[in-house]
Structure formats: C-alpha cells, structure tokens
Short mmCIF file of C-alpha atoms and ligand atoms in Angstrom, two decimals:
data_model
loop_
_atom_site.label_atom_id
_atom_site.label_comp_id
_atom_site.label_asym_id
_atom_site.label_seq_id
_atom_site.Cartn_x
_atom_site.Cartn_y
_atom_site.Cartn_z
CA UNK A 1 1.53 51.18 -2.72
CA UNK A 2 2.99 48.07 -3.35
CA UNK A 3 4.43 45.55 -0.57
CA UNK A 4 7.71 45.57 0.45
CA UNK A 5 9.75 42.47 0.53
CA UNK A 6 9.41 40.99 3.88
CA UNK A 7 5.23 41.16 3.84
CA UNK A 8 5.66 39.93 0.08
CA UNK A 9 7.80 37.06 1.60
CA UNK A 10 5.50 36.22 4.44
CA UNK A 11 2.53 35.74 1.74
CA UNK A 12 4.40 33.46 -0.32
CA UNK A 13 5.10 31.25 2.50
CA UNK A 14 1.60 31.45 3.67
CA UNK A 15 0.45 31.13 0.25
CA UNK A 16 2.96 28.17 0.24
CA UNK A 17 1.33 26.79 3.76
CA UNK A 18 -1.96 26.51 2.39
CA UNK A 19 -1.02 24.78 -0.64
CA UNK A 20 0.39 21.95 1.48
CA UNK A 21 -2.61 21.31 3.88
CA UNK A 22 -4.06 20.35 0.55
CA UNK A 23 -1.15 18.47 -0.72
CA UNK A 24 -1.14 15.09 -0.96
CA UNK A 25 1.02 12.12 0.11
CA UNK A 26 1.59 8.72 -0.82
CA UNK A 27 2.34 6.28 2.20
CA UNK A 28 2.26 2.36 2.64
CA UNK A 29 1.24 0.43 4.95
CA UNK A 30 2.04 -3.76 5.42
CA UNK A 31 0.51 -6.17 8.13
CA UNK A 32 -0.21 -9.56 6.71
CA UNK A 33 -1.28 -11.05 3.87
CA UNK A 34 -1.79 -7.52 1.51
CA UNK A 35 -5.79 -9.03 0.76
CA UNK A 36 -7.89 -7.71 3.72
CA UNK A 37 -5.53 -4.63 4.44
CA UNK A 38 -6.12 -3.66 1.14
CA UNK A 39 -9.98 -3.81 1.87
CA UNK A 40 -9.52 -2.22 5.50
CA UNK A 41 -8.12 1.05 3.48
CA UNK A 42 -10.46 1.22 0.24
CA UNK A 43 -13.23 1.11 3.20
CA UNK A 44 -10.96 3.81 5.00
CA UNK A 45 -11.00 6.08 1.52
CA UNK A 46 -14.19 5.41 1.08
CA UNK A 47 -15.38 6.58 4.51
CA UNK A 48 -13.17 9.60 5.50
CA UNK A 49 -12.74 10.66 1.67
CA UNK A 50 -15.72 9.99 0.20
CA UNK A 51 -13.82 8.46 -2.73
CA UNK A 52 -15.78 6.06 -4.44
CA UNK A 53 -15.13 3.38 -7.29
CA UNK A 54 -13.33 6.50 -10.08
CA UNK A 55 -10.66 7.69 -7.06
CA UNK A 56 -9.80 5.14 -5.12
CA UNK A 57 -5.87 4.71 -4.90
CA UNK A 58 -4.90 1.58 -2.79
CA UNK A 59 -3.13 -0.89 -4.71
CA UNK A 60 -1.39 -4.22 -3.19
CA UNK A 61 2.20 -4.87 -3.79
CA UNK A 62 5.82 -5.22 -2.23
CA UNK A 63 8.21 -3.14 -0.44
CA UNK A 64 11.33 -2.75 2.06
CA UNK A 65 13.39 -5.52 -0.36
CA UNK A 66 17.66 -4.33 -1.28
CA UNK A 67 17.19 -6.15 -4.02
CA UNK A 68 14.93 -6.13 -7.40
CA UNK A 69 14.70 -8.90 -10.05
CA UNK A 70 15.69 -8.93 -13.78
CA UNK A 71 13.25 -6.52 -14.85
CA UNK A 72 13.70 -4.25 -11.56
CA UNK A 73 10.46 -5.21 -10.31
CA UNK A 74 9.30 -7.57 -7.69
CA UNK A 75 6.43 -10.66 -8.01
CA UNK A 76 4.72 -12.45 -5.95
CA UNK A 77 7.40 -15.61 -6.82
CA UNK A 78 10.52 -13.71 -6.05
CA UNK A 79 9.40 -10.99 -3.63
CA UNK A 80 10.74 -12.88 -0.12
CA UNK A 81 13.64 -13.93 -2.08
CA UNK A 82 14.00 -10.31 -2.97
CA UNK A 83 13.81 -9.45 0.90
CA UNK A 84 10.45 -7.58 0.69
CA UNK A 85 6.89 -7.53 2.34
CA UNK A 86 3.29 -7.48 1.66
CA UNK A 87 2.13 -3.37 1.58
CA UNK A 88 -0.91 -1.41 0.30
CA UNK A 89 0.38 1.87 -0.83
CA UNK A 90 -2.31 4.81 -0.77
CA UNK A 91 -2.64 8.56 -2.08
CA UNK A 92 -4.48 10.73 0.61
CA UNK A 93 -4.22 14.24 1.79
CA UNK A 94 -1.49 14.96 3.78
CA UNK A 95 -3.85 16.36 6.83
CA UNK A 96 -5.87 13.01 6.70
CA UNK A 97 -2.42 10.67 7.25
CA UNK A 98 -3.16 10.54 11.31
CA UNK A 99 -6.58 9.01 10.33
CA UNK A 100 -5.26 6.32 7.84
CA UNK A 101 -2.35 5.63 10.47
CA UNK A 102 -5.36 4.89 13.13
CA UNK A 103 -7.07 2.31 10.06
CA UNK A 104 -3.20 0.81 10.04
CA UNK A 105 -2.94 0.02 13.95
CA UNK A 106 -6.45 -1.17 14.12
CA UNK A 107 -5.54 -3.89 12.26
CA UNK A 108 -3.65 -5.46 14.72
CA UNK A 109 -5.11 -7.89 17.14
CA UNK A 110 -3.05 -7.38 20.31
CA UNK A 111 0.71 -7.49 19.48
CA UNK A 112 -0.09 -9.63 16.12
CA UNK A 113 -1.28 -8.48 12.85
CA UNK A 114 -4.84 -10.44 12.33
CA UNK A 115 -3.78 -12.80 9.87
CA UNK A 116 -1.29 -15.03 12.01
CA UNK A 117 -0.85 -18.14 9.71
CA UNK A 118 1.08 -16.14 6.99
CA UNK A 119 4.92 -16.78 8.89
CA UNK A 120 7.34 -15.17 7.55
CA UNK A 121 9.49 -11.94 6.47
CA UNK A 122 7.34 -11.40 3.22
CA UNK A 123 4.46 -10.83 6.10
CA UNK A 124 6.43 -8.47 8.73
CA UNK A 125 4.74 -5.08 9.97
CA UNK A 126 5.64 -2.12 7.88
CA UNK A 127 5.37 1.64 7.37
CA UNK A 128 6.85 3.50 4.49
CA UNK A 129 6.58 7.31 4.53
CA UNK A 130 8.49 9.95 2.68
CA UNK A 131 11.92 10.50 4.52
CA UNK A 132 11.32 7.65 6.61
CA UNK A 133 12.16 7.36 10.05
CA UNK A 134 13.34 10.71 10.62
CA UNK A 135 10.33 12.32 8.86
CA UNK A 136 7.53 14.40 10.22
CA UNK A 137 5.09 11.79 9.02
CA UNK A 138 6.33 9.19 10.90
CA UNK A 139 5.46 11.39 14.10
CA UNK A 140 2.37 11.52 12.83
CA UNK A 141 1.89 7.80 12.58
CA UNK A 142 3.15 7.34 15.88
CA UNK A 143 1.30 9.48 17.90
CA UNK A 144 -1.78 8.09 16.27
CA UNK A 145 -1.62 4.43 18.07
CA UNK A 146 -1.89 6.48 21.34
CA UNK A 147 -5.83 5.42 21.47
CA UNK A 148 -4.95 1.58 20.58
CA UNK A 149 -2.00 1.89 23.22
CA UNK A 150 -4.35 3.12 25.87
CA UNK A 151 -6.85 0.43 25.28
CA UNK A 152 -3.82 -2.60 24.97
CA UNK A 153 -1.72 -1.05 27.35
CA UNK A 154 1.26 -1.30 25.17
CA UNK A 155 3.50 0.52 22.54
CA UNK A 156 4.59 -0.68 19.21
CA UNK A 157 7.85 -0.12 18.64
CA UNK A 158 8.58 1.60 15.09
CA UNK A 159 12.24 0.59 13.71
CA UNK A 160 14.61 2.29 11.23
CA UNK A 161 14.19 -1.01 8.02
CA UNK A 162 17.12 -1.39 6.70
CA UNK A 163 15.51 -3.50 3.70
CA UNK A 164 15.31 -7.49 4.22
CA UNK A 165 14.53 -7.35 8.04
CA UNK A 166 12.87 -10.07 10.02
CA UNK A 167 9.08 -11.00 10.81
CA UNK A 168 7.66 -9.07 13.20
CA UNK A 169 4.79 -11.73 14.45
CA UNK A 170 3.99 -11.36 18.80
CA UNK A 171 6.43 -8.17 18.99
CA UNK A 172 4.96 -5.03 18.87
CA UNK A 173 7.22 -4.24 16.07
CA UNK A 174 6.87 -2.18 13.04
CA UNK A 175 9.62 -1.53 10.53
CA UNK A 176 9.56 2.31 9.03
CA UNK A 177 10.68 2.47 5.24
CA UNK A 178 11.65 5.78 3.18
CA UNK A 179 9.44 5.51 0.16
CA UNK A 180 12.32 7.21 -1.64
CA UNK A 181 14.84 4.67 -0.75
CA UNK A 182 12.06 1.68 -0.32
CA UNK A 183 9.79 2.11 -3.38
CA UNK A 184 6.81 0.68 -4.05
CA UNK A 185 6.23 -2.10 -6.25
CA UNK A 186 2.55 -2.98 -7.49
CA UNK A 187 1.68 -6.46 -7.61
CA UNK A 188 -0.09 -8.49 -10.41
CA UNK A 189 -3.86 -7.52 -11.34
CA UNK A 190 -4.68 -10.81 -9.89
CA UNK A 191 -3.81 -9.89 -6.52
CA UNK A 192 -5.93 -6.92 -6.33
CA UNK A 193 -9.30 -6.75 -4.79
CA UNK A 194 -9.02 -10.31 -4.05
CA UNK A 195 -11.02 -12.10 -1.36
CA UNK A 196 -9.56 -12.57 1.63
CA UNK A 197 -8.94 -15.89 2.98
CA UNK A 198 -10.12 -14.78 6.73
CA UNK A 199 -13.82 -14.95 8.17
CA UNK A 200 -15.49 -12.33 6.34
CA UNK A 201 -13.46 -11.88 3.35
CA UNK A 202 -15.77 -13.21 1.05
CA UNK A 203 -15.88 -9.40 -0.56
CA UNK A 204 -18.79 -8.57 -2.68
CA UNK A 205 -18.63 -8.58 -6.60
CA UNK A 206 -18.42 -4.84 -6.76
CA UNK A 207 -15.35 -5.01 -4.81
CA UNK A 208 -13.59 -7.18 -6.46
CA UNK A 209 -14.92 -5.41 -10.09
CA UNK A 210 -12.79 -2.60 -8.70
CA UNK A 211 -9.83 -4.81 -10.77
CA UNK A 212 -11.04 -3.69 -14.20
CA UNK A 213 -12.25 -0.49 -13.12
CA UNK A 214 -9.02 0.48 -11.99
CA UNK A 215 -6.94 -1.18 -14.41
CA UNK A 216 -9.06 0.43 -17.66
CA UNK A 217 -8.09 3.82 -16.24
CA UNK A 218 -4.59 3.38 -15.77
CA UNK A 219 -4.55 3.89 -12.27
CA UNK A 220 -2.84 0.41 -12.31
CA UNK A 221 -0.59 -1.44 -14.54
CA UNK A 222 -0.05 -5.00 -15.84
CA UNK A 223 3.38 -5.61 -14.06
CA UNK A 224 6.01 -7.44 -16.06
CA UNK A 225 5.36 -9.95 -13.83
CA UNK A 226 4.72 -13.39 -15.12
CA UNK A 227 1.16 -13.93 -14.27
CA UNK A 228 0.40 -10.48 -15.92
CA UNK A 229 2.10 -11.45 -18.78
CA UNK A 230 0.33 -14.44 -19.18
CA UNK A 231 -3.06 -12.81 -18.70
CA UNK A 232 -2.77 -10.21 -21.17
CA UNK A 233 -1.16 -12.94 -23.68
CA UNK A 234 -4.39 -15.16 -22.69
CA UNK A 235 -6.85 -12.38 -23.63
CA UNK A 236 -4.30 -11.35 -26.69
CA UNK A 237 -4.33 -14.55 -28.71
CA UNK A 238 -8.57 -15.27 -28.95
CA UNK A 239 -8.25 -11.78 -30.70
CA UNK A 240 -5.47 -12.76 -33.12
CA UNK A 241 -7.04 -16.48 -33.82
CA UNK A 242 -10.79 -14.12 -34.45
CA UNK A 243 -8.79 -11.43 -36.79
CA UNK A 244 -7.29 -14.35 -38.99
CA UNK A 245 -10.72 -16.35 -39.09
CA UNK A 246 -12.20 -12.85 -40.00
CA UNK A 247 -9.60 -12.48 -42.73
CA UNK A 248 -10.57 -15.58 -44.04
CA UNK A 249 -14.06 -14.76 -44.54
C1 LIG B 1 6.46 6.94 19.58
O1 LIG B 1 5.77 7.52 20.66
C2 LIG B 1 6.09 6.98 21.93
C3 LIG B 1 5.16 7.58 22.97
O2 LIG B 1 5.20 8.96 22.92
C4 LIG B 1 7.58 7.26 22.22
O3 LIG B 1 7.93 6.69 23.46
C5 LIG B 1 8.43 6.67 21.10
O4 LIG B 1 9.78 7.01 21.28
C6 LIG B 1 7.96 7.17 19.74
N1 LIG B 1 8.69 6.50 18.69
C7 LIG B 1 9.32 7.15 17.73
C8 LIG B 1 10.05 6.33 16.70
O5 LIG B 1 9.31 8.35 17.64
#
C-alpha cells in the first residue's frame, strides 16, 4: 500500500533534515591582520576535517565595506577607504560551525585580538554568517565563547555591522555581517599563505606552497586587483619575449 500524504510529507522533511546536517556553509571570520588567522583555520580544517593540501577552503580577503571600487572588488590599497576589514572566509559543514567559532574566539588574547599593532577599522573584529545577526548561526557562534568567557570572565559583545564601523581594539566587541548583504572579497595571491609577522609565523614552505596549489585548481582567483595584475603580466611577457625568439629560430 502506498503512503498517504502526511507520512509521505514527514519523510521528505526528514529526508530534507538529513541532507542539511551534511550541508555545508560558508562563514568569515576577521581579527587582525588576515596572515596568522588564516593559518589558525587551515590548522583548524586540517585538524577537525581532516582536509589536507587538495580541500582546504580558507582564503584571506575583505569584508563589511558599503562601498566597492571601479571594478566592484576591493584591494588591499583601497579596502579601508572602501570601509572594510581583514576576514578569512571558510567552507565547512554546517554541524562543525560551533567548533570553527571556538578556533575564532581563541584568537583573542583577553579583550584584544593578538595582533595589537595593526590600529585601525581595516583590523576590527568580525563575523559574517548567512542572515547575519538574526540568524541561527550566529547563536551558534555565540554560545561557543561560553568556555573562553568562563576562563576570562567576560562576554564579547556581538553587534549588528552596518558596513564601515569602527575598530574594535580593548572592547570585547565583534561586529556580525550577513554574507548576503556583506560579501566576501578575496584578496591578491600574494596575500595568501603568507608569513605572519608575529613570533612564530615564520610558516613552513609547504604552507606557504599552498598559494600555487590552490590557485592551479581554481579554488582561488587572480583578483583584478593591481598586484595580481601585475603578477600574471610579469609571468605573461618572459613567455611572449621566448615565443618570438622561438619564431625566430
Ligand atoms: C550571547 O550570549 C550571551 C550569554 O548567553 C547573551 O547574554 C547575549 O545576549 C548573546 N548575544 C547575542 C547577540 O545573542
């Protein structure tokens, strides 16, 4: 006999529950300079994903700007200008968010992100999540600084961005971004898997080979941005100067 409506109903939306505790979800996160957090979350993919140098997803770039240059992109020259921040956007299951959220808020050292001589709004605490500061997710990232705030003894405060807001340096502040309305914009190839500037950011070679690796399979771009531009025209031109020497021949 076949099912009648209702029990065919309830297995689509189970069928339909199960699907998304597999789904997957692409968040950002921003404290600092974008070099080490970067690191902090390829670690993080590595360790509760098992991802390895052919998956990994976090990319540097810049987010939680109203405004985009010519191109509608943002670069590391006009990004503060632009009213955005530093972010690593990621692509993890959507069960797995409360344990990236937990890598995010480590990263603080008391109320202050660790890298404290980058002032500025281009450096201010962020979070973008889809649907923002009203969203499910952002529950989820909240409730997961409840170990940090039992060790500190204090909150952070999470904030409704409205796009060009203020440093958030010594105030337990984090601005939330809709990654609808606040997209993510990748930054040059030279900015990822870069060194960090802090004690122990002298990454190893592998790391910072993850550049090619992930830029020969697409899973990032050359922006528009000028240094890209420049790059691929640098590699571009040794190939035109050896096809006309060639054609010589
Ligand atoms: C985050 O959680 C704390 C502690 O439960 C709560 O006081 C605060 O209102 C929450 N913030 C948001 C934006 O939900």
């Amino acid at each position: 006999m076949a099912l009648g409506l209702a029990p065919r109903l309830l297995a689509l939306a189970l069928l339909q529950e199960g699907l998304a505790q597999d789904s997957t979800i692409s968040v950002y996160f921003g404290s600092g300079c974008f070099w080490h957090v970067q690191h902090e979350f390829i670690k993080a993919e590595q360790t509760l994903l098992g991802r390895d140098s052919s998956t990994y997803t976090s990319l540097t770039g810049y987010a939680g700007g109203n405004r985009l240059n010519s191109f509608g992109h943002a670069c590391y020259g006009d990004y503060g200008g632009l009213g955005h921040t530093e972010v690593v956007v990621m692509t993890i299951p959507k069960r797995t968010l409360a344990d990236f959220a937990v890598v995010f808020w480590d990263l603080f050292v008391g109320k202050n992100r660790a890298d404290i001589m980058d002032i500025g709004p281009e450096y201010r605490a962020a979070i973008g999540v889809p649907g923002g500061f009203t969203s499910e997710y952002l529950q989820v990232v909240n409730a997961s600084q409840a170990g940090r705030a039992a060790r500190d003894g204090f909150w952070f405060e999470l904030k409704e961005g409205q796009g060009d807001d203020p440093d958030t340096l010594g105030q337990a502040l984090v601005w939330v971004y809709d990654t609808e309305r606040y997209p993510f914009y990748q930054a040059e190839i030279y900015h990822q898997f870069h060194d960090d500037f802090m004690p122990g950011g002298n990454y190893p070679q592998s790391y910072n080979a993850l550049q090619t690796e992930l830029l020969e399979d697409g899973r990032m771009v050359r922006t528009q941005c000028h240094r890209d531009q420049v790059e691929s025209s640098a590699a571009f031109y040794p190939m035109i100067l050896v096809g006309m020497l060639v054609s010589q021949i």
